[in-house]
Structures are given as C-alpha cells and as structure tokens.
Short mmCIF file of C-alpha atoms in Angstrom, two decimals:
data_model
loop_
_atom_site.label_atom_id
_atom_site.label_comp_id
_atom_site.label_asym_id
_atom_site.label_seq_id
_atom_site.Cartn_x
_atom_site.Cartn_y
_atom_site.Cartn_z
CA MET A 66 -45.74 9.20 -24.26
CA TRP A 67 -46.88 7.00 -21.42
CA GLU A 68 -48.82 3.82 -21.94
CA ARG A 69 -51.89 3.61 -19.77
CA GLU A 70 -53.77 0.56 -18.63
CA ARG A 71 -56.80 -0.12 -16.53
CA VAL A 72 -58.89 -3.18 -15.70
CA SER A 73 -62.60 -2.48 -15.48
CA GLU A 74 -64.71 -3.59 -12.55
CA LYS A 75 -65.17 -7.32 -12.49
CA ASN A 76 -68.83 -7.60 -13.31
CA LEU A 77 -71.04 -8.81 -16.09
CA GLU A 78 -71.45 -5.45 -17.79
CA THR A 79 -67.89 -4.43 -18.68
CA LEU A 80 -64.69 -5.77 -20.21
CA GLN A 81 -61.02 -5.65 -19.28
CA TYR A 82 -59.36 -2.83 -21.22
CA ARG A 83 -56.35 -0.56 -21.61
CA PHE A 84 -55.56 2.81 -23.18
CA ASP A 85 -52.49 3.91 -25.15
CA GLY A 86 -51.79 7.32 -26.65
CA PRO A 87 -52.71 10.94 -25.96
CA GLU A 88 -55.53 11.54 -23.53
CA ASP A 89 -57.09 14.23 -25.71
CA GLY A 90 -56.98 12.25 -28.97
CA PRO A 91 -59.95 10.72 -30.79
CA VAL A 92 -60.51 7.12 -29.70
CA LEU A 93 -59.76 4.12 -31.89
CA VAL A 94 -60.96 0.77 -30.50
CA LEU A 95 -59.07 -2.42 -31.40
CA GLY A 96 -60.89 -5.73 -30.92
CA PRO A 97 -59.11 -9.11 -30.55
CA SER A 98 -59.54 -12.47 -32.23
CA LEU A 99 -60.80 -15.59 -30.45
CA GLY A 100 -58.13 -17.25 -28.31
CA VAL A 101 -55.73 -14.29 -28.02
CA SER A 102 -55.47 -11.14 -25.93
CA TRP A 103 -55.18 -7.45 -26.80
CA HIS A 104 -51.44 -8.03 -27.27
CA MET A 105 -52.12 -9.21 -30.82
CA TRP A 106 -52.21 -5.46 -31.68
CA ASP A 107 -48.93 -4.53 -29.95
CA ARG A 108 -47.00 -3.85 -33.15
CA GLN A 109 -49.67 -1.41 -34.36
CA ILE A 110 -49.63 0.71 -31.19
CA PRO A 111 -46.47 2.86 -31.68
CA GLU A 112 -47.71 4.41 -34.93
CA LEU A 113 -51.47 4.39 -34.34
CA SER A 114 -51.11 5.99 -30.92
CA GLN A 115 -49.41 9.00 -32.51
CA HIS A 116 -52.75 9.86 -34.12
CA TRP A 117 -55.41 8.36 -31.86
CA ARG A 118 -56.05 7.33 -28.31
CA ILE A 119 -56.04 3.54 -28.62
CA PHE A 120 -58.54 1.53 -26.59
CA ARG A 121 -57.97 -2.23 -26.50
CA TYR A 122 -60.09 -4.82 -24.75
CA ASP A 123 -59.96 -8.54 -23.95
CA LEU A 124 -62.71 -11.03 -24.54
CA PRO A 125 -64.11 -12.56 -21.32
CA GLY A 126 -61.72 -15.14 -19.88
CA HIS A 127 -58.92 -14.14 -22.28
CA GLY A 128 -55.61 -12.60 -21.21
CA GLY A 129 -56.49 -12.87 -17.53
CA ALA A 130 -59.83 -11.06 -17.95
CA PRO A 131 -62.72 -11.97 -15.63
CA ALA A 132 -64.35 -15.20 -16.78
CA TYR A 133 -67.95 -14.13 -17.35
CA PRO A 134 -68.97 -15.96 -20.56
CA ALA A 135 -70.83 -14.13 -23.33
CA ALA A 136 -72.63 -16.49 -25.70
CA ALA A 137 -73.72 -13.87 -28.27
CA VAL A 138 -71.90 -11.26 -30.32
CA THR A 139 -74.55 -8.74 -29.30
CA ASP A 140 -73.72 -9.44 -25.65
CA LEU A 141 -70.03 -8.74 -26.29
CA ALA A 142 -70.93 -5.54 -28.14
CA ASP A 143 -73.19 -4.41 -25.31
CA ARG A 144 -70.44 -5.03 -22.74
CA LEU A 145 -67.98 -3.10 -24.87
CA LEU A 146 -70.36 -0.14 -25.11
CA ALA A 147 -70.92 -0.25 -21.34
CA THR A 148 -67.15 -0.17 -20.82
CA LEU A 149 -66.72 2.74 -23.22
CA ASP A 150 -69.60 4.56 -21.52
CA SER A 151 -67.89 4.09 -18.16
CA VAL A 152 -64.84 6.04 -19.37
CA GLY A 153 -66.74 8.70 -21.28
CA VAL A 154 -66.15 7.51 -24.84
CA GLN A 155 -69.17 8.24 -27.03
CA ARG A 156 -67.90 8.16 -30.62
CA PHE A 157 -64.98 6.10 -31.85
CA GLY A 158 -63.34 4.35 -34.74
CA TYR A 159 -63.28 0.56 -34.58
CA ALA A 160 -60.97 -2.14 -35.97
CA GLY A 161 -61.54 -5.76 -35.00
CA CYS A 162 -60.09 -9.13 -35.97
CA SER A 163 -62.27 -12.21 -36.47
CA ILE A 164 -64.80 -12.26 -33.60
CA GLY A 165 -63.57 -8.73 -32.83
CA GLY A 166 -64.68 -7.83 -36.35
CA ALA A 167 -68.08 -9.39 -35.70
CA VAL A 168 -68.43 -7.11 -32.67
CA GLY A 169 -67.59 -4.09 -34.83
CA ALA A 170 -70.12 -5.06 -37.49
CA ASP A 171 -72.78 -5.51 -34.81
CA LEU A 172 -72.02 -2.06 -33.39
CA ALA A 173 -72.25 -0.51 -36.85
CA LEU A 174 -75.65 -2.17 -37.34
CA ARG A 175 -77.21 -1.47 -33.94
CA HIS A 176 -75.38 1.70 -32.87
CA PRO A 177 -74.28 3.46 -36.07
CA HIS A 178 -74.18 6.85 -34.33
CA ARG A 179 -71.34 5.59 -32.11
CA VAL A 180 -69.03 4.27 -34.87
CA ALA A 181 -67.11 6.87 -36.90
CA ALA A 182 -65.32 4.40 -39.18
CA LEU A 183 -64.87 0.63 -39.28
CA ALA A 184 -62.16 -1.88 -40.20
CA LEU A 185 -63.04 -5.57 -40.38
CA VAL A 186 -59.93 -7.77 -40.23
CA ALA A 187 -60.14 -11.50 -41.05
CA ALA A 188 -63.88 -11.20 -40.63
CA SER A 189 -66.95 -12.72 -42.26
CA PRO A 190 -70.70 -12.13 -42.34
CA ARG A 191 -70.98 -15.77 -41.21
CA PHE A 192 -68.06 -17.68 -39.72
CA GLY A 193 -68.03 -21.14 -41.23
CA THR A 194 -71.01 -23.20 -40.11
CA ALA A 195 -72.78 -23.39 -36.78
CA ASP A 196 -71.97 -27.11 -36.67
CA GLU A 197 -68.23 -26.42 -36.84
CA PHE A 198 -68.21 -24.06 -33.90
CA ARG A 199 -70.53 -26.14 -31.75
CA GLN A 200 -68.36 -29.18 -32.50
CA ARG A 201 -65.36 -27.17 -31.32
CA GLY A 202 -67.22 -26.44 -28.10
CA VAL A 203 -67.85 -30.16 -27.59
CA ILE A 204 -64.14 -30.90 -28.06
CA VAL A 205 -63.11 -28.22 -25.56
CA ARG A 206 -65.71 -29.35 -23.03
CA SER A 207 -64.42 -32.93 -23.29
CA ASN A 208 -60.67 -32.42 -23.76
CA GLY A 209 -59.89 -28.90 -22.57
CA LEU A 210 -58.14 -26.30 -24.72
CA GLU A 211 -54.93 -28.21 -25.37
CA PRO A 212 -56.09 -29.67 -28.75
CA ILE A 213 -57.14 -26.20 -29.89
CA ALA A 214 -53.89 -24.66 -28.65
CA ARG A 215 -51.74 -27.20 -30.51
CA THR A 216 -53.47 -26.60 -33.86
CA SER A 217 -53.97 -22.82 -33.61
CA PRO A 218 -50.67 -21.77 -35.24
CA GLU A 219 -51.44 -23.66 -38.45
CA HIS A 220 -54.73 -21.78 -38.74
CA TRP A 221 -53.34 -18.38 -37.73
CA PHE A 222 -49.99 -18.14 -39.60
CA THR A 223 -48.52 -19.10 -42.94
CA PRO A 224 -46.14 -22.10 -42.77
CA GLY A 225 -43.09 -20.00 -43.62
CA PHE A 226 -43.80 -17.47 -40.90
CA ALA A 227 -44.48 -20.17 -38.29
CA ALA A 228 -41.17 -21.87 -39.12
CA ALA A 229 -39.22 -18.60 -38.96
CA GLN A 230 -40.87 -17.25 -35.81
CA PRO A 231 -41.07 -20.06 -33.19
CA ALA A 232 -41.35 -17.51 -30.36
CA ILE A 233 -44.56 -16.14 -31.83
CA VAL A 234 -45.92 -19.64 -32.35
CA GLU A 235 -45.28 -20.43 -28.69
CA TRP A 236 -46.90 -17.12 -27.69
CA ALA A 237 -50.00 -18.05 -29.68
CA VAL A 238 -50.19 -21.50 -28.12
CA GLN A 239 -49.85 -20.08 -24.62
CA MET A 240 -52.56 -17.51 -25.28
CA VAL A 241 -55.03 -20.30 -26.03
CA ARG A 242 -53.86 -22.48 -23.14
CA THR A 243 -54.44 -19.69 -20.62
CA THR A 244 -57.95 -18.87 -21.89
CA ASP A 245 -60.89 -19.86 -19.69
CA PRO A 246 -62.52 -22.92 -21.36
CA GLY A 247 -66.06 -21.86 -20.50
CA CYS A 248 -65.53 -18.43 -22.05
CA TYR A 249 -63.93 -19.99 -25.13
CA ILE A 250 -66.94 -22.30 -25.57
CA ALA A 251 -69.31 -19.35 -25.15
CA SER A 252 -67.41 -17.44 -27.85
CA CYS A 253 -67.78 -20.45 -30.15
CA GLU A 254 -71.53 -20.35 -29.49
CA ALA A 255 -71.51 -16.64 -30.32
CA LEU A 256 -69.80 -17.28 -33.65
CA ALA A 257 -72.10 -20.23 -34.39
CA ALA A 258 -75.13 -17.96 -34.10
CA PHE A 259 -73.61 -14.97 -35.93
CA ASP A 260 -75.05 -14.37 -39.41
CA ILE A 261 -75.46 -10.87 -40.85
CA ARG A 262 -75.43 -11.75 -44.56
CA THR A 263 -78.80 -10.15 -45.21
CA GLU A 264 -78.00 -7.10 -43.07
CA LEU A 265 -74.77 -5.96 -44.74
CA PRO A 266 -76.43 -3.17 -46.79
CA ARG A 267 -77.47 -1.50 -43.52
CA ILE A 268 -73.85 -0.89 -42.46
CA GLY A 269 -73.53 2.79 -43.30
CA VAL A 270 -70.08 3.74 -41.98
CA PRO A 271 -66.88 3.88 -44.09
CA THR A 272 -65.49 0.35 -43.90
CA LEU A 273 -62.15 -1.25 -44.71
CA VAL A 274 -62.23 -5.04 -45.11
CA LEU A 275 -58.70 -6.36 -44.56
CA VAL A 276 -57.74 -9.99 -45.11
CA GLY A 277 -54.59 -12.08 -45.39
CA ALA A 278 -54.16 -13.46 -48.89
CA GLU A 279 -53.44 -16.91 -47.42
CA ASP A 280 -56.11 -16.90 -44.71
CA LYS A 281 -57.80 -20.33 -44.72
CA VAL A 282 -60.18 -19.47 -41.86
CA THR A 283 -61.95 -16.36 -43.14
CA GLY A 284 -60.23 -15.76 -46.44
CA PRO A 285 -60.57 -13.50 -49.47
CA ALA A 286 -63.92 -15.00 -50.52
CA GLU A 287 -65.56 -14.01 -47.23
CA ALA A 288 -63.90 -10.60 -47.41
CA ARG A 289 -65.28 -9.97 -50.89
CA THR A 290 -68.76 -10.86 -49.69
CA LEU A 291 -68.43 -8.22 -46.97
CA VAL A 292 -67.17 -5.61 -49.42
CA ALA A 293 -69.89 -6.35 -51.94
CA GLY A 294 -72.61 -6.08 -49.32
CA ILE A 295 -71.47 -3.00 -47.38
CA PRO A 296 -72.22 0.15 -49.43
CA ASP A 297 -69.14 2.18 -48.43
CA ALA A 298 -66.49 -0.54 -48.20
CA ARG A 299 -63.11 -1.29 -49.75
CA LEU A 300 -61.00 -4.45 -49.78
CA ALA A 301 -57.35 -4.69 -48.69
CA LEU A 302 -55.58 -7.96 -49.47
CA VAL A 303 -52.36 -8.48 -47.49
CA PRO A 304 -49.83 -10.80 -49.20
CA ARG A 305 -47.94 -13.44 -47.19
CA ALA A 306 -50.42 -13.29 -44.32
CA SER A 307 -52.92 -15.70 -42.83
CA HIS A 308 -55.63 -15.22 -40.17
CA LEU A 309 -53.70 -13.09 -37.67
CA ALA A 310 -52.48 -10.60 -40.27
CA PRO A 311 -51.79 -7.85 -37.65
CA VAL A 312 -49.26 -10.20 -36.03
CA GLU A 313 -47.80 -11.71 -39.18
CA GLN A 314 -47.55 -8.54 -41.28
CA PRO A 315 -47.72 -5.69 -38.75
CA ALA A 316 -46.26 -2.94 -40.90
CA ALA A 317 -48.64 -3.54 -43.82
CA VAL A 318 -51.67 -3.74 -41.54
CA THR A 319 -50.61 -0.58 -39.69
CA ASP A 320 -50.22 1.36 -42.94
CA LEU A 321 -53.65 0.26 -44.14
CA LEU A 322 -55.31 1.23 -40.87
CA LEU A 323 -53.54 4.59 -40.85
CA THR A 324 -54.71 5.33 -44.38
CA HIS A 325 -58.28 4.20 -43.79
CA PHE A 326 -58.92 5.94 -40.48
CA SER A 327 -57.10 9.11 -41.55
CA THR A 328 -59.33 9.50 -44.60
CA ALA A 329 -62.60 8.18 -43.15
CA TRP A 330 -62.41 9.75 -39.72
CA GLN A 331 -65.11 11.96 -38.22
CA ASP A 332 -64.89 14.03 -35.04
CA THR A 333 -64.87 11.72 -32.05
CA GLN A 334 -65.56 12.71 -28.48
CA ALA A 335 -62.46 12.30 -26.32
CA SER A 336 -62.47 9.98 -23.34
CA ILE A 337 -61.49 10.59 -19.72
CA PRO A 338 -57.94 9.97 -18.42
CA VAL A 339 -56.90 6.69 -16.80
CA PRO A 340 -53.94 5.94 -14.49
CA PRO A 341 -50.59 4.75 -15.94
CA SER A 342 -49.36 1.17 -15.85
CA PRO A 343 -46.44 -0.81 -17.38
CA GLY A 344 -46.79 -1.86 -21.00
CA PHE A 345 -45.81 -4.87 -23.08
CA SER A 346 -43.67 -5.38 -26.14
CA ALA A 347 -44.09 -8.37 -28.44
CA PRO A 348 -40.90 -10.24 -29.52
CA PHE A 349 -41.18 -10.03 -33.27
CA ALA A 350 -40.15 -7.72 -36.10
CA PRO A 351 -42.29 -6.33 -38.91
CA VAL A 352 -42.20 -7.47 -42.51
CA VAL A 353 -43.40 -5.00 -45.12
CA PRO A 354 -45.27 -6.43 -48.11
CA VAL A 355 -47.39 -4.40 -50.48
CA ALA A 356 -51.12 -4.51 -49.75
CA GLU A 357 -53.60 -3.21 -52.29
CA ILE A 358 -57.11 -1.87 -51.89
CA SER A 359 -59.51 -3.06 -54.57
CA ALA A 360 -63.11 -2.57 -55.63
CA ALA A 361 -66.07 -4.67 -54.57
CA ALA A 362 -67.46 -7.77 -56.24
CA ASP A 363 -71.13 -8.61 -56.62
CA LEU A 364 -72.89 -9.83 -53.49
CA PRO A 365 -74.74 -13.14 -53.90
CA ASP A 366 -78.42 -12.97 -53.07
CA VAL A 367 -79.30 -14.23 -49.61
CA SER A 368 -82.96 -14.11 -48.80
CA PRO A 369 -84.64 -14.94 -45.47
CA THR A 370 -87.39 -17.53 -45.14
CA GLY A 371 -90.05 -14.88 -44.76
CA ARG A 372 -91.80 -16.80 -41.98
CA ASN A 373 -92.64 -15.02 -38.76
CA ASP A 374 -94.15 -17.72 -36.57
CA ARG A 375 -93.26 -20.69 -34.38
CA TYR A 376 -91.80 -22.46 -37.38
CA ASP A 377 -88.92 -19.99 -37.66
CA GLN A 378 -88.18 -20.24 -33.95
CA GLY A 379 -88.43 -24.02 -34.13
CA MET A 380 -86.07 -24.26 -37.10
CA LYS A 381 -83.55 -22.06 -35.30
CA VAL A 382 -83.62 -24.22 -32.14
CA ARG A 383 -83.67 -27.45 -34.14
CA ARG A 384 -80.51 -26.45 -35.99
CA GLU A 385 -78.79 -25.29 -32.82
CA VAL A 386 -79.52 -28.56 -31.03
CA LEU A 387 -79.25 -31.17 -33.79
CA GLY A 388 -76.88 -29.38 -36.18
CA ASP A 389 -77.26 -28.11 -39.72
CA ALA A 390 -76.12 -31.37 -41.31
CA HIS A 391 -78.83 -33.44 -39.62
CA VAL A 392 -81.59 -30.90 -40.26
CA ASP A 393 -80.55 -30.36 -43.88
CA GLY A 394 -80.59 -34.12 -44.41
CA ALA A 395 -84.06 -34.46 -42.89
CA THR A 396 -85.54 -31.61 -44.91
CA ALA A 397 -83.85 -32.72 -48.13
CA ALA A 398 -85.35 -36.20 -47.76
CA SER A 399 -88.83 -34.78 -47.20
CA ASP A 400 -91.39 -34.81 -50.00
CA GLY A 401 -95.06 -34.08 -50.49
CA PHE A 402 -95.98 -37.01 -48.29
CA THR A 403 -93.79 -36.05 -45.30
CA ASP A 404 -93.66 -32.23 -45.59
CA ASP A 405 -96.55 -31.74 -43.22
CA PHE A 406 -94.91 -33.95 -40.61
CA GLN A 407 -91.67 -31.99 -40.86
CA GLU A 408 -93.70 -28.80 -40.46
CA LEU A 409 -95.44 -30.20 -37.37
CA LEU A 410 -92.16 -31.44 -35.89
CA THR A 411 -90.40 -28.12 -36.38
CA ARG A 412 -93.27 -25.94 -35.26
CA TYR A 413 -94.46 -27.96 -32.26
CA ALA A 414 -91.56 -30.04 -30.90
CA TRP A 415 -88.90 -27.38 -31.50
CA GLY A 416 -90.85 -24.13 -31.74
CA GLU A 417 -93.16 -24.85 -28.80
CA ILE A 418 -91.66 -27.42 -26.41
CA TRP A 419 -87.90 -27.06 -26.85
CA SER A 420 -88.31 -23.27 -26.86
CA ARG A 421 -90.04 -23.11 -23.47
CA GLU A 422 -88.12 -21.44 -20.62
CA GLY A 423 -89.04 -23.90 -17.85
CA LEU A 424 -85.99 -26.13 -18.44
CA ASP A 425 -82.61 -25.33 -19.91
CA ARG A 426 -81.33 -27.35 -22.84
CA LYS A 427 -79.10 -29.57 -20.71
CA ALA A 428 -82.10 -30.67 -18.68
CA ARG A 429 -84.18 -31.23 -21.81
CA SER A 430 -81.41 -33.41 -23.25
CA CYS A 431 -81.42 -35.51 -20.06
CA VAL A 432 -85.16 -36.00 -20.44
CA ALA A 433 -84.86 -36.78 -24.16
CA LEU A 434 -82.13 -39.39 -23.62
CA THR A 435 -84.15 -41.10 -20.92
CA ALA A 436 -87.35 -41.06 -22.96
CA VAL A 437 -85.68 -42.51 -26.06
CA VAL A 438 -84.15 -45.37 -24.04
CA ALA A 439 -87.37 -46.01 -22.12
CA SER A 440 -89.45 -46.14 -25.28
CA GLY A 441 -86.98 -48.44 -27.03
CA HIS A 442 -86.60 -46.03 -29.96
CA LEU A 443 -82.83 -46.42 -30.02
CA GLY A 444 -82.67 -45.53 -33.69
CA GLY A 445 -82.91 -41.90 -32.66
CA LEU A 446 -80.50 -42.12 -29.74
CA ALA A 447 -77.34 -41.17 -31.65
CA GLN A 448 -78.75 -37.80 -32.70
CA HIS A 449 -79.85 -37.08 -29.12
CA VAL A 450 -76.39 -37.97 -27.76
CA ARG A 451 -74.89 -35.49 -30.23
CA ALA A 452 -77.51 -32.96 -29.19
CA ALA A 453 -76.71 -33.54 -25.51
CA LEU A 454 -73.02 -32.83 -26.15
CA ARG A 455 -73.95 -29.64 -28.02
CA ASN A 456 -76.25 -28.62 -25.19
CA GLY A 457 -73.43 -28.78 -22.66
CA LEU A 458 -73.63 -32.28 -21.19
CA THR A 459 -70.24 -33.91 -20.69
CA PRO A 460 -69.59 -37.58 -21.49
CA VAL A 461 -69.56 -38.27 -17.74
CA GLU A 462 -73.00 -36.70 -17.34
CA ILE A 463 -74.38 -38.68 -20.28
CA LYS A 464 -73.02 -41.84 -18.66
CA GLU A 465 -74.85 -40.98 -15.43
CA VAL A 466 -78.11 -40.48 -17.32
CA LEU A 467 -77.75 -43.89 -18.99
CA LEU A 468 -76.90 -45.55 -15.66
CA GLN A 469 -80.08 -44.06 -14.26
CA THR A 470 -82.04 -45.50 -17.18
CA ALA A 471 -80.57 -48.92 -16.43
CA VAL A 472 -82.32 -48.87 -13.04
CA TYR A 473 -85.71 -47.73 -14.31
CA CYS A 474 -85.79 -48.87 -17.94
CA GLY A 475 -83.92 -52.17 -17.76
CA ILE A 476 -80.39 -53.45 -18.34
CA PRO A 477 -80.87 -54.58 -21.98
CA ALA A 478 -82.15 -51.18 -23.10
CA ALA A 479 -79.41 -49.35 -21.21
CA GLY A 480 -76.73 -51.72 -22.54
CA ALA A 481 -77.73 -51.05 -26.14
CA ALA A 482 -77.85 -47.34 -25.37
CA PHE A 483 -74.31 -47.42 -23.94
CA GLU A 484 -72.98 -48.99 -27.15
CA ILE A 485 -74.56 -46.31 -29.30
CA ALA A 486 -73.55 -43.47 -26.98
CA GLN A 487 -69.96 -44.74 -26.68
CA SER A 488 -69.54 -44.67 -30.45
CA VAL A 489 -71.04 -41.19 -30.82
CA ILE A 490 -69.01 -39.73 -27.94
CA GLN A 491 -65.77 -41.11 -29.35
CA GLU A 492 -66.57 -39.62 -32.74
CA GLU A 493 -67.68 -36.22 -31.45
CA THR A 494 -65.01 -35.63 -28.80
CA THR A 495 -61.91 -36.82 -30.64
CA PRO A 496 -59.86 -33.75 -31.68
CA PRO A 497 -58.96 -33.41 -35.35
CA ALA A 498 -55.61 -34.98 -36.25
#
C-alpha cells in the first residue's frame, strides 16, 4: 500500500491535506489539535488505512501549511468542506482532536448529511473560557510562541510519559515553535468564540466521545457533558493518557476508533485518486491500556438569554473586548438603580457603536485610549489597555498611541496613562510560570 500526499492550492478556501489507504475505500477524516500537525495521527494510520481511505489535514499555518488565519471554527469547517469537495469526497466519517473535534461537531450540526459517523477526541462543547484563549493570544502576540511551546508538553502528556519519551516531547515543542503565530492566535480566537452547549441535542450522527483519563485541558467532565447532550453518543475513557491521547496511547485509541467506525459506518462516497509522495513515521511505540465505553450522564441545563436585539449583540462584543471577568463583575455589581444604565451601555455603546463596520477593533481601541486620556477619565484606562491587547494592538502600538496623546492631551495626562498602561501590559503579557 502506497501512502499518498497532496498539498491543496494555496488560497483562502482550502487546507493542506494528505491521503493514506486504498483509493476506493470509504473516507475517514482525521482532524488535528491546536499547535500540532497531521502527524499526531501517524500511529493510527497503519491499521485504520486497512479499512478506510484516511484524509488528514493541517490547520492554517501548522505543519508548513499556508498561513491564512481562520478566526472561527465555522471558517475552518467551511475550508475543510471546500477541500473535500475539490477531491470529490461527499460523505465521510470524522475523528478530530481538540479544535479538530470542534470542527467535526460544527460539521455534524451544519452539514449532517455529509458526516456518516463522528469521534470527538479531547473535545468540549466550550473550551475553557473566552478570557483564557484571548489571554493566550495576547501572550503570543507579545512574546511569540516560545512560552507556549515550552509549556505544551505538560498540558498534552502525563508526567510519566513525558519523562519516558523525551523524543516525543521535543517533537511536540518543535511543532508549536514552527507554527505561524498569526494563525495560532486566530485559532485561539476561534476556540474563544466556540460554544455549542445548547446545540448538542441537534447532533444526530453516531458519536464516540474519547478522552484521556488524566486530561487536564478538556477532561472527563467535559466529555461527559458531550455524551449527555448528544443523543447517540458513547464515552470512552483512556487510562494513562492526557490531552493528546492518540499520541500517548496510540493502540488504545486506534482500537476504539476501529470499533466505533466499524459499527457506526454508513456508505460513503469514494474520493478521487491523488499522486503518491513519501510518508512519515513517528519515533514512538504504542502502549496498550484498557479503555472502556460507558453510558451517558445527565446534561446540565444551559439556556440562552432569549433576547434577539442589539443587547445580545452588544453583550457578545462587550465580552469579546473586555473579557468575561470584567463584564461578569460589572453585571454582578448592578442593582435596580444601575440596571438601566448597564442595559443602555450594552445596547448602545457595544451593540450599536462598537458593532459598526466602519472601523476595525484595533482602530476603535486606539480611539478609546486617546479619548480616555484626553478626558482625564484614567480610572477606566486599565480596562481599555486590556481591551486593546485583546483587539490586536501590540505593546509598541499602545506606546505610540500614548506618545501621540502626550502631544495633543498634555504631558501630565500621558505620564499618568503610561504608568497605568505599563502595569497592565506587564501583567497581561507575562507568560505563566
């Protein structure tokens, strides 16, 4: 059996991909996690490709893929479908890890006729908090990917595995280091905005939810929420595995995928042939634990606000710009006396003005910083410096804005602003220890 690889055209509509396995087999798509390439699935390929034609893809800017950022999971899913369309694949099975799982869930929600069966690996209906991922974007924008690369192994692997497999740890670090920073930040934005908790009952394809028992990123609790919400879903808990379970426990993950897709499979239209190219073999050996499939738990109720006006749009933008922690604090402190003001602020400032298309958010942050300094309302400057970092301004650009205010607003106001901004920037851009 020859491995086959092809890189799609370098444009905004498609993704870098490769095929493995028989040209006439049903197609199984494998989606990667954030910060790694399609090689995270290498140890699954020998067995899976005996049954299916395996299609793997890279996220934008990962694994040498063209660096066209995608800031929404729906955008990634649309690019994947465009790529599959370009090679004649209409119906397929899908297994994805972390953000790759988010892509699979989105496909099952928006294009259920395309997905024959689904496996969500180390996935979640909501990945942490939006603040966490936007903070990660600020750190990468200010410091590059090195801080993320250094700490990735402790999030991806159990301590015992990391100690026993230094070559894999180094592989993981290098994967992150060679990722395009802009594409990594965009992926963080995509995860920050991803939330399908109320939509889980609409996923109608047979689904396996697979999670490492020691995953501290998207662990068993998140997996059980997925299983409880998806009508036709089962849970597989893999012992002695963390976030990158397909890498850490390849044999167990392979067996679970084989079982799931063999029993849940529906007829899938075959894809067109692609030219051959050299393959890759990862330098690690499988460990075979026992992984069990269990029943679902009850899904906690998650209800939407029910509002369908400028308030909802304003609250969404307000949280994206200022962060959940700030907005939650402001709304929690509100009472009958201030509720109307909070309503006005959210609906008008954020739902009307900040939501207009005439300026992007970076430009609006520049204006906001200048206005706060000019008006002398420095009590609100810290939150706008944080917002500016979230909106894509670098510390150097914030410095230039404040220097400009020194000329037009006065040295004393700008000096006080520099002190506040310096403190906020140090706090927001310092990588976790």
